[in-house]
mmCIF file of C-alpha atoms in Angstrom:
data_model
loop_
_atom_site.group_PDB
_atom_site.id
_atom_site.type_symbol
_atom_site.label_atom_id
_atom_site.label_comp_id
_atom_site.label_asym_id
_atom_site.label_seq_id
_atom_site.Cartn_x
_atom_site.Cartn_y
_atom_site.Cartn_z
ATOM 1 C CA MET A 113 44.024 -60.206 -68.830
ATOM 2 C CA THR A 114 46.006 -57.212 -69.940
ATOM 3 C CA GLU A 115 48.067 -55.066 -67.600
ATOM 4 C CA HIS A 116 45.562 -52.218 -67.955
ATOM 5 C CA SER A 117 42.661 -54.505 -66.982
ATOM 6 C CA LYS A 118 44.543 -55.758 -63.932
ATOM 7 C CA ARG A 119 45.207 -52.192 -62.731
ATOM 8 C CA TYR A 120 41.495 -51.286 -63.202
ATOM 9 C CA SER A 121 40.344 -54.350 -61.263
ATOM 10 C CA LEU A 122 42.683 -53.548 -58.369
ATOM 11 C CA GLN A 123 41.357 -49.975 -58.277
ATOM 12 C CA VAL A 124 37.744 -51.168 -58.101
ATOM 13 C CA MET A 125 38.586 -53.621 -55.302
ATOM 14 C CA ALA A 126 40.391 -50.937 -53.342
ATOM 15 C CA ALA A 127 37.526 -48.521 -53.713
ATOM 16 C CA THR A 128 35.080 -51.178 -52.547
ATOM 17 C CA ALA A 129 37.232 -51.995 -49.519
ATOM 18 C CA LEU A 130 37.571 -48.344 -48.605
ATOM 19 C CA THR A 131 33.854 -47.891 -48.913
ATOM 20 C CA GLY A 132 33.253 -50.772 -46.509
ATOM 21 C CA VAL A 133 35.728 -49.308 -44.049
ATOM 22 C CA ALA A 134 34.029 -45.937 -44.354
ATOM 23 C CA VAL A 135 30.693 -47.482 -43.526
ATOM 24 C CA LEU A 136 32.125 -49.154 -40.462
ATOM 25 C CA MET A 137 33.929 -46.043 -39.291
ATOM 26 C CA PHE A 138 31.027 -43.615 -39.806
ATOM 27 C CA PRO A 139 27.761 -45.162 -38.678
ATOM 28 C CA ALA A 140 24.507 -43.273 -39.189
ATOM 29 C CA PRO A 141 24.118 -40.514 -36.580
ATOM 30 C CA ALA A 142 21.561 -41.079 -33.821
ATOM 31 C CA LEU A 143 18.524 -38.820 -33.677
ATOM 32 C CA ALA A 144 18.826 -36.059 -31.110
ATOM 33 C CA ASP A 145 16.187 -35.606 -28.450
ATOM 34 C CA GLU A 146 13.962 -32.548 -28.779
ATOM 35 C CA GLY A 147 15.347 -29.630 -26.891
ATOM 36 C CA ASP A 148 18.970 -30.950 -27.035
ATOM 37 C CA GLU A 149 20.774 -27.667 -27.649
ATOM 38 C CA ASP A 150 24.203 -29.386 -27.809
ATOM 39 C CA PHE A 151 23.234 -31.540 -30.761
ATOM 40 C CA GLU A 152 25.735 -31.325 -33.617
ATOM 41 C CA GLN A 153 25.054 -32.275 -37.203
ATOM 42 C CA PRO A 154 27.110 -35.207 -38.599
ATOM 43 C CA PRO A 155 30.358 -34.492 -40.485
ATOM 44 C CA GLY A 156 29.817 -33.194 -43.963
ATOM 45 C CA TYR A 157 26.250 -31.987 -43.206
ATOM 46 C CA GLU A 158 25.194 -28.902 -45.108
ATOM 47 C CA ALA A 159 22.061 -27.024 -44.130
ATOM 48 C CA PRO A 160 19.611 -26.784 -47.032
ATOM 49 C CA ALA A 161 19.403 -23.417 -48.675
ATOM 50 C CA THR A 162 16.347 -21.312 -47.931
ATOM 51 C CA PRO A 163 13.994 -21.815 -50.856
ATOM 52 C CA ASP A 164 13.212 -18.836 -53.031
ATOM 53 C CA ILE A 165 9.535 -17.912 -52.984
ATOM 54 C CA ASP A 166 8.063 -16.305 -56.039
ATOM 55 C CA ALA A 167 5.284 -14.020 -54.823
ATOM 56 C CA ASN A 168 3.870 -14.020 -58.336
ATOM 57 C CA ALA A 169 3.642 -17.800 -58.611
ATOM 58 C CA PRO A 170 0.180 -18.844 -59.854
ATOM 59 C CA GLY A 171 -0.295 -21.253 -56.940
ATOM 60 C CA LEU A 172 0.065 -18.441 -54.418
ATOM 61 C CA MET A 173 -2.245 -16.000 -56.123
ATOM 62 C CA LEU A 174 -5.957 -15.508 -55.454
ATOM 63 C CA GLY A 175 -8.388 -16.126 -58.239
ATOM 64 C CA ASP A 176 -9.990 -13.316 -60.158
ATOM 65 C CA GLY A 177 -12.333 -11.339 -57.938
ATOM 66 C CA ALA A 178 -11.249 -13.162 -54.764
ATOM 67 C CA SER A 179 -10.007 -11.391 -51.664
ATOM 68 C CA LEU A 180 -8.675 -12.342 -48.265
ATOM 69 C CA ALA A 181 -11.231 -12.635 -45.471
ATOM 70 C CA GLU A 182 -11.272 -9.984 -42.795
ATOM 71 C CA PRO A 183 -9.270 -10.996 -39.697
ATOM 72 C CA ARG A 184 -11.418 -11.917 -36.726
ATOM 73 C CA VAL A 185 -11.052 -13.150 -33.174
ATOM 74 C CA LEU A 186 -12.426 -16.629 -32.542
ATOM 75 C CA ASP A 187 -14.896 -17.062 -29.717
ATOM 76 C CA ILE A 188 -13.723 -18.812 -26.556
ATOM 77 C CA LYS A 189 -16.509 -20.730 -24.870
ATOM 78 C CA PHE A 190 -16.735 -21.042 -21.095
ATOM 79 C CA ILE A 191 -19.180 -23.634 -19.800
ATOM 80 C CA THR A 192 -20.443 -24.294 -16.293
ATOM 81 C CA GLU A 193 -22.809 -27.208 -15.886
ATOM 82 C CA ASP A 194 -24.562 -28.759 -12.904
ATOM 83 C CA THR A 195 -25.214 -32.345 -13.934
ATOM 84 C CA GLY A 196 -25.126 -34.141 -10.632
ATOM 85 C CA GLY A 197 -22.078 -36.050 -11.938
ATOM 86 C CA GLY A 198 -20.663 -36.785 -15.362
ATOM 87 C CA THR A 199 -19.945 -34.545 -18.289
ATOM 88 C CA GLN A 200 -21.294 -34.133 -21.771
ATOM 89 C CA ASP A 201 -20.441 -32.240 -24.906
ATOM 90 C CA PRO A 202 -21.767 -28.674 -25.008
ATOM 91 C CA PRO A 203 -24.785 -28.141 -27.226
ATOM 92 C CA PRO A 204 -24.310 -25.796 -30.149
ATOM 93 C CA ASN A 205 -25.149 -22.126 -30.105
ATOM 94 C CA SER A 206 -28.873 -21.419 -30.159
ATOM 95 C CA GLY A 207 -29.154 -17.814 -31.102
ATOM 96 C CA GLY A 208 -28.168 -14.666 -29.274
ATOM 97 C CA ASN A 209 -28.636 -11.239 -30.533
ATOM 98 C CA ASN A 210 -32.061 -10.186 -31.581
ATOM 99 C CA ASP A 211 -32.648 -13.492 -33.371
ATOM 100 C CA GLU A 212 -36.281 -14.503 -33.783
ATOM 101 C CA SER A 213 -35.286 -18.147 -33.711
ATOM 102 C CA PRO A 214 -32.288 -20.071 -32.386
ATOM 103 C CA ALA A 215 -29.716 -21.348 -34.859
ATOM 104 C CA PRO A 216 -30.218 -25.033 -35.741
ATOM 105 C CA PRO A 217 -27.615 -27.298 -34.086
ATOM 106 C CA GLU A 218 -24.627 -28.162 -36.285
ATOM 107 C CA SER A 219 -24.157 -31.534 -34.634
ATOM 108 C CA GLU A 220 -25.985 -33.631 -32.094
ATOM 109 C CA PRO A 221 -24.360 -34.039 -28.669
ATOM 110 C CA ASP A 222 -24.006 -37.542 -27.282
ATOM 111 C CA PRO A 223 -26.885 -38.145 -24.854
ATOM 112 C CA GLY A 224 -25.099 -41.152 -23.432
ATOM 113 C CA SER A 225 -22.062 -39.206 -22.236
ATOM 114 C CA GLY A 226 -23.600 -38.194 -18.908
ATOM 115 C CA PRO A 227 -26.796 -37.607 -16.985
ATOM 116 C CA ALA A 228 -29.194 -34.921 -18.059
ATOM 117 C CA GLY A 229 -27.931 -31.590 -16.765
ATOM 118 C CA GLU A 230 -30.193 -29.521 -14.546
ATOM 119 C CA GLN A 231 -28.554 -26.269 -15.600
ATOM 120 C CA ARG A 232 -25.884 -25.232 -18.078
ATOM 121 C CA GLU A 233 -24.194 -21.875 -18.401
ATOM 122 C CA GLU A 234 -22.311 -20.951 -21.580
ATOM 123 C CA ARG A 235 -20.297 -17.835 -22.251
ATOM 124 C CA THR A 236 -18.742 -17.028 -25.619
ATOM 125 C CA GLY A 237 -17.445 -13.845 -27.185
ATOM 126 C CA GLY A 238 -20.922 -13.000 -28.458
ATOM 127 C CA GLN A 239 -23.441 -14.642 -26.138
ATOM 128 C CA HIS A 240 -24.205 -15.553 -22.534
ATOM 129 C CA LYS A 241 -26.706 -18.393 -22.205
ATOM 130 C CA PHE A 242 -28.317 -20.509 -19.494
ATOM 131 C CA THR A 243 -30.059 -23.774 -20.373
ATOM 132 C CA LEU A 244 -32.452 -25.252 -17.795
ATOM 133 C CA GLN A 245 -34.018 -28.697 -18.128
ATOM 134 C CA THR A 246 -37.784 -28.191 -17.867
ATOM 135 C CA ASP A 247 -38.213 -31.510 -16.033
ATOM 136 C CA VAL A 248 -36.415 -29.814 -13.153
ATOM 137 C CA VAL A 249 -38.089 -26.395 -13.368
ATOM 138 C CA PHE A 250 -41.601 -27.624 -14.243
ATOM 139 C CA GLY A 251 -43.713 -30.657 -13.484
ATOM 140 C CA LYS A 252 -44.681 -33.118 -16.224
ATOM 141 C CA ASN A 253 -46.815 -31.377 -18.867
ATOM 142 C CA SER A 254 -46.971 -28.355 -16.550
ATOM 143 C CA ASP A 255 -45.993 -24.728 -17.091
ATOM 144 C CA GLU A 256 -46.048 -23.796 -13.385
ATOM 145 C CA ILE A 257 -42.704 -22.993 -11.752
ATOM 146 C CA SER A 258 -42.287 -24.466 -8.296
ATOM 147 C CA GLU A 259 -40.762 -22.574 -5.396
ATOM 148 C CA GLU A 260 -37.870 -25.038 -5.363
ATOM 149 C CA SER A 261 -37.088 -24.141 -8.959
ATOM 150 C CA ARG A 262 -36.753 -20.436 -8.247
ATOM 151 C CA ALA A 263 -33.216 -21.038 -6.923
ATOM 152 C CA ALA A 264 -32.017 -21.962 -10.412
ATOM 153 C CA LEU A 265 -33.643 -18.852 -11.868
ATOM 154 C CA ALA A 266 -32.176 -16.731 -9.064
ATOM 155 C CA GLU A 267 -28.717 -17.587 -10.389
ATOM 156 C CA VAL A 268 -29.763 -16.478 -13.873
ATOM 157 C CA ALA A 269 -31.233 -13.264 -12.476
ATOM 158 C CA ALA A 270 -27.977 -12.558 -10.626
ATOM 159 C CA ALA A 271 -26.041 -12.894 -13.884
ATOM 160 C CA ILE A 272 -28.466 -10.537 -15.626
ATOM 161 C CA ASP A 273 -27.990 -8.016 -12.794
ATOM 162 C CA GLU A 274 -24.234 -8.330 -13.213
ATOM 163 C CA TYR A 275 -24.054 -7.949 -17.000
ATOM 164 C CA GLN A 276 -26.985 -5.543 -17.472
ATOM 165 C CA PRO A 277 -28.031 -6.668 -20.979
ATOM 166 C CA GLU A 278 -30.495 -4.587 -22.956
ATOM 167 C CA GLN A 279 -32.239 -7.644 -24.418
ATOM 168 C CA VAL A 280 -32.851 -11.103 -22.969
ATOM 169 C CA ASN A 281 -34.175 -14.039 -24.988
ATOM 170 C CA VAL A 282 -36.337 -16.616 -23.192
ATOM 171 C CA PHE A 283 -36.987 -19.610 -25.470
ATOM 172 C CA GLY A 284 -39.012 -22.698 -24.542
ATOM 173 C CA PHE A 285 -38.679 -26.126 -26.186
ATOM 174 C CA THR A 286 -40.442 -29.482 -25.869
ATOM 175 C CA ASP A 287 -39.851 -32.991 -27.177
ATOM 176 C CA ASN A 288 -41.772 -34.530 -30.100
ATOM 177 C CA LEU A 289 -44.434 -36.306 -28.039
ATOM 178 C CA GLY A 290 -47.986 -35.061 -28.504
ATOM 179 C CA SER A 291 -49.132 -32.623 -31.150
ATOM 180 C CA TYR A 292 -46.952 -29.831 -32.457
ATOM 181 C CA GLU A 293 -49.602 -27.250 -31.580
ATOM 182 C CA ASN A 294 -49.774 -28.408 -27.970
ATOM 183 C CA GLY A 295 -45.993 -28.212 -27.828
ATOM 184 C CA VAL A 296 -46.066 -24.610 -29.057
ATOM 185 C CA THR A 297 -48.546 -23.658 -26.326
ATOM 186 C CA LEU A 298 -46.674 -25.503 -23.567
ATOM 187 C CA SER A 299 -43.216 -24.210 -24.546
ATOM 188 C CA ALA A 300 -44.489 -20.637 -24.916
ATOM 189 C CA ASN A 301 -46.228 -20.737 -21.512
ATOM 190 C CA ARG A 302 -43.093 -22.115 -19.882
ATOM 191 C CA ALA A 303 -40.978 -19.367 -21.454
ATOM 192 C CA ARG A 304 -43.493 -16.707 -20.402
ATOM 193 C CA ASN A 305 -43.667 -17.964 -16.814
ATOM 194 C CA THR A 306 -39.887 -18.105 -16.676
ATOM 195 C CA GLN A 307 -39.797 -14.456 -17.726
ATOM 196 C CA THR A 308 -42.350 -13.577 -15.028
ATOM 197 C CA VAL A 309 -40.191 -15.076 -12.293
ATOM 198 C CA LEU A 310 -37.069 -13.379 -13.697
ATOM 199 C CA LEU A 311 -38.864 -10.014 -13.554
ATOM 200 C CA GLU A 312 -39.471 -10.644 -9.854
ATOM 201 C CA LEU A 313 -35.861 -11.663 -9.189
ATOM 202 C CA ILE A 314 -33.960 -9.087 -11.257
ATOM 203 C CA ALA A 315 -33.102 -5.990 -9.232
ATOM 204 C CA ASP A 316 -34.038 -3.511 -11.970
ATOM 205 C CA PRO A 317 -35.595 -5.031 -15.111
ATOM 206 C CA SER A 318 -36.931 -1.707 -16.408
ATOM 207 C CA GLY A 319 -34.216 -1.308 -19.046
ATOM 208 C CA ILE A 320 -34.463 -4.869 -20.388
ATOM 209 C CA SER A 321 -36.422 -5.907 -23.479
ATOM 210 C CA PHE A 322 -37.533 -9.557 -23.352
ATOM 211 C CA ASN A 323 -37.922 -11.743 -26.436
ATOM 212 C CA VAL A 324 -40.156 -14.616 -25.265
ATOM 213 C CA ARG A 325 -41.006 -17.483 -27.626
ATOM 214 C CA GLY A 326 -42.049 -21.129 -27.637
ATOM 215 C CA TYR A 327 -40.701 -23.469 -30.338
ATOM 216 C CA SER A 328 -42.372 -26.786 -29.482
ATOM 217 C CA GLU A 329 -40.217 -29.649 -30.827
ATOM 218 C CA ASP A 330 -38.219 -27.463 -33.235
ATOM 219 C CA TYR A 331 -34.434 -27.196 -32.826
ATOM 220 C CA PRO A 332 -33.815 -30.436 -30.894
ATOM 221 C CA LEU A 333 -30.313 -30.857 -29.492
ATOM 222 C CA TYR A 334 -30.635 -34.597 -28.872
ATOM 223 C CA ASP A 335 -32.296 -37.645 -30.391
ATOM 224 C CA ASN A 336 -36.053 -37.491 -29.844
ATOM 225 C CA GLU A 337 -36.277 -41.221 -30.512
ATOM 226 C CA THR A 338 -34.919 -41.993 -27.030
ATOM 227 C CA GLU A 339 -36.379 -41.078 -23.633
ATOM 228 C CA GLU A 340 -33.062 -39.624 -22.517
ATOM 229 C CA GLY A 341 -32.858 -37.485 -25.617
ATOM 230 C CA ARG A 342 -36.445 -36.265 -25.220
ATOM 231 C CA GLN A 343 -35.773 -35.384 -21.584
ATOM 232 C CA LYS A 344 -32.825 -33.202 -22.581
ATOM 233 C CA ASN A 345 -34.762 -31.526 -25.394
ATOM 234 C CA ARG A 346 -37.381 -30.319 -22.909
ATOM 235 C CA ARG A 347 -35.638 -27.125 -21.890
ATOM 236 C CA VAL A 348 -35.768 -23.356 -21.447
ATOM 237 C CA GLU A 349 -32.905 -21.266 -22.805
ATOM 238 C CA ILE A 350 -32.217 -17.781 -21.423
ATOM 239 C CA SER A 351 -29.625 -15.810 -23.376
ATOM 240 C CA TRP A 352 -28.409 -12.337 -24.178
ATOM 241 C CA PRO A 353 -25.723 -10.864 -26.437
ATOM 242 C CA SER A 354 -22.429 -10.099 -24.775
ATOM 243 C CA GLY A 355 -19.465 -7.988 -25.847
ATOM 244 C CA ASN A 356 -17.113 -9.339 -28.517
#
């Protein structure tokens, strides 16, 4: 081995030894806990430079004819439900303002997540709605409202007195048992009789326009193949548009 080769080998060995020492002397820094204001970056750390953003980059540009959507405030939903115990997912919105029919549900709530609710109150930025299970308000296959059921409607009437809406929707729904035509008649009669009681309970209904309709088995919120689902689909919804 030549003298030059020996010197090169010694340099490599020295560099390797120094590297090993460096590793032992400077272990990897421990991660700092979140919120540790005294945390210091390890020696030799350099903060990355702020990247330059090209506003004209093709990936940041809208396509031809496209435009940004108008800003809007998302609705916040407030729900009060009397279930006699247990909770369940809120059913989707079912219409509000001057709609002739409720909006079809986007997804089906889980009927096994709690007992059937007697009454549900929902408030969003655009709608105030009460949902009453007809098995509580009415007898089986009946459209007559019992005196005991007037207490639930009295709460609805009190809310109408408080908010003073110009239009109130009263929609009746049944399950899928029996004929569709019979369901239309039964749900419409239940909605109409609900309106009649509300007119008696509201302090001054003269300025309110009522939209009363029966939808039979249309717009189910739960699975009509189960008894529990059918029970929850038998309902009356009372709603009105509220301020955004």
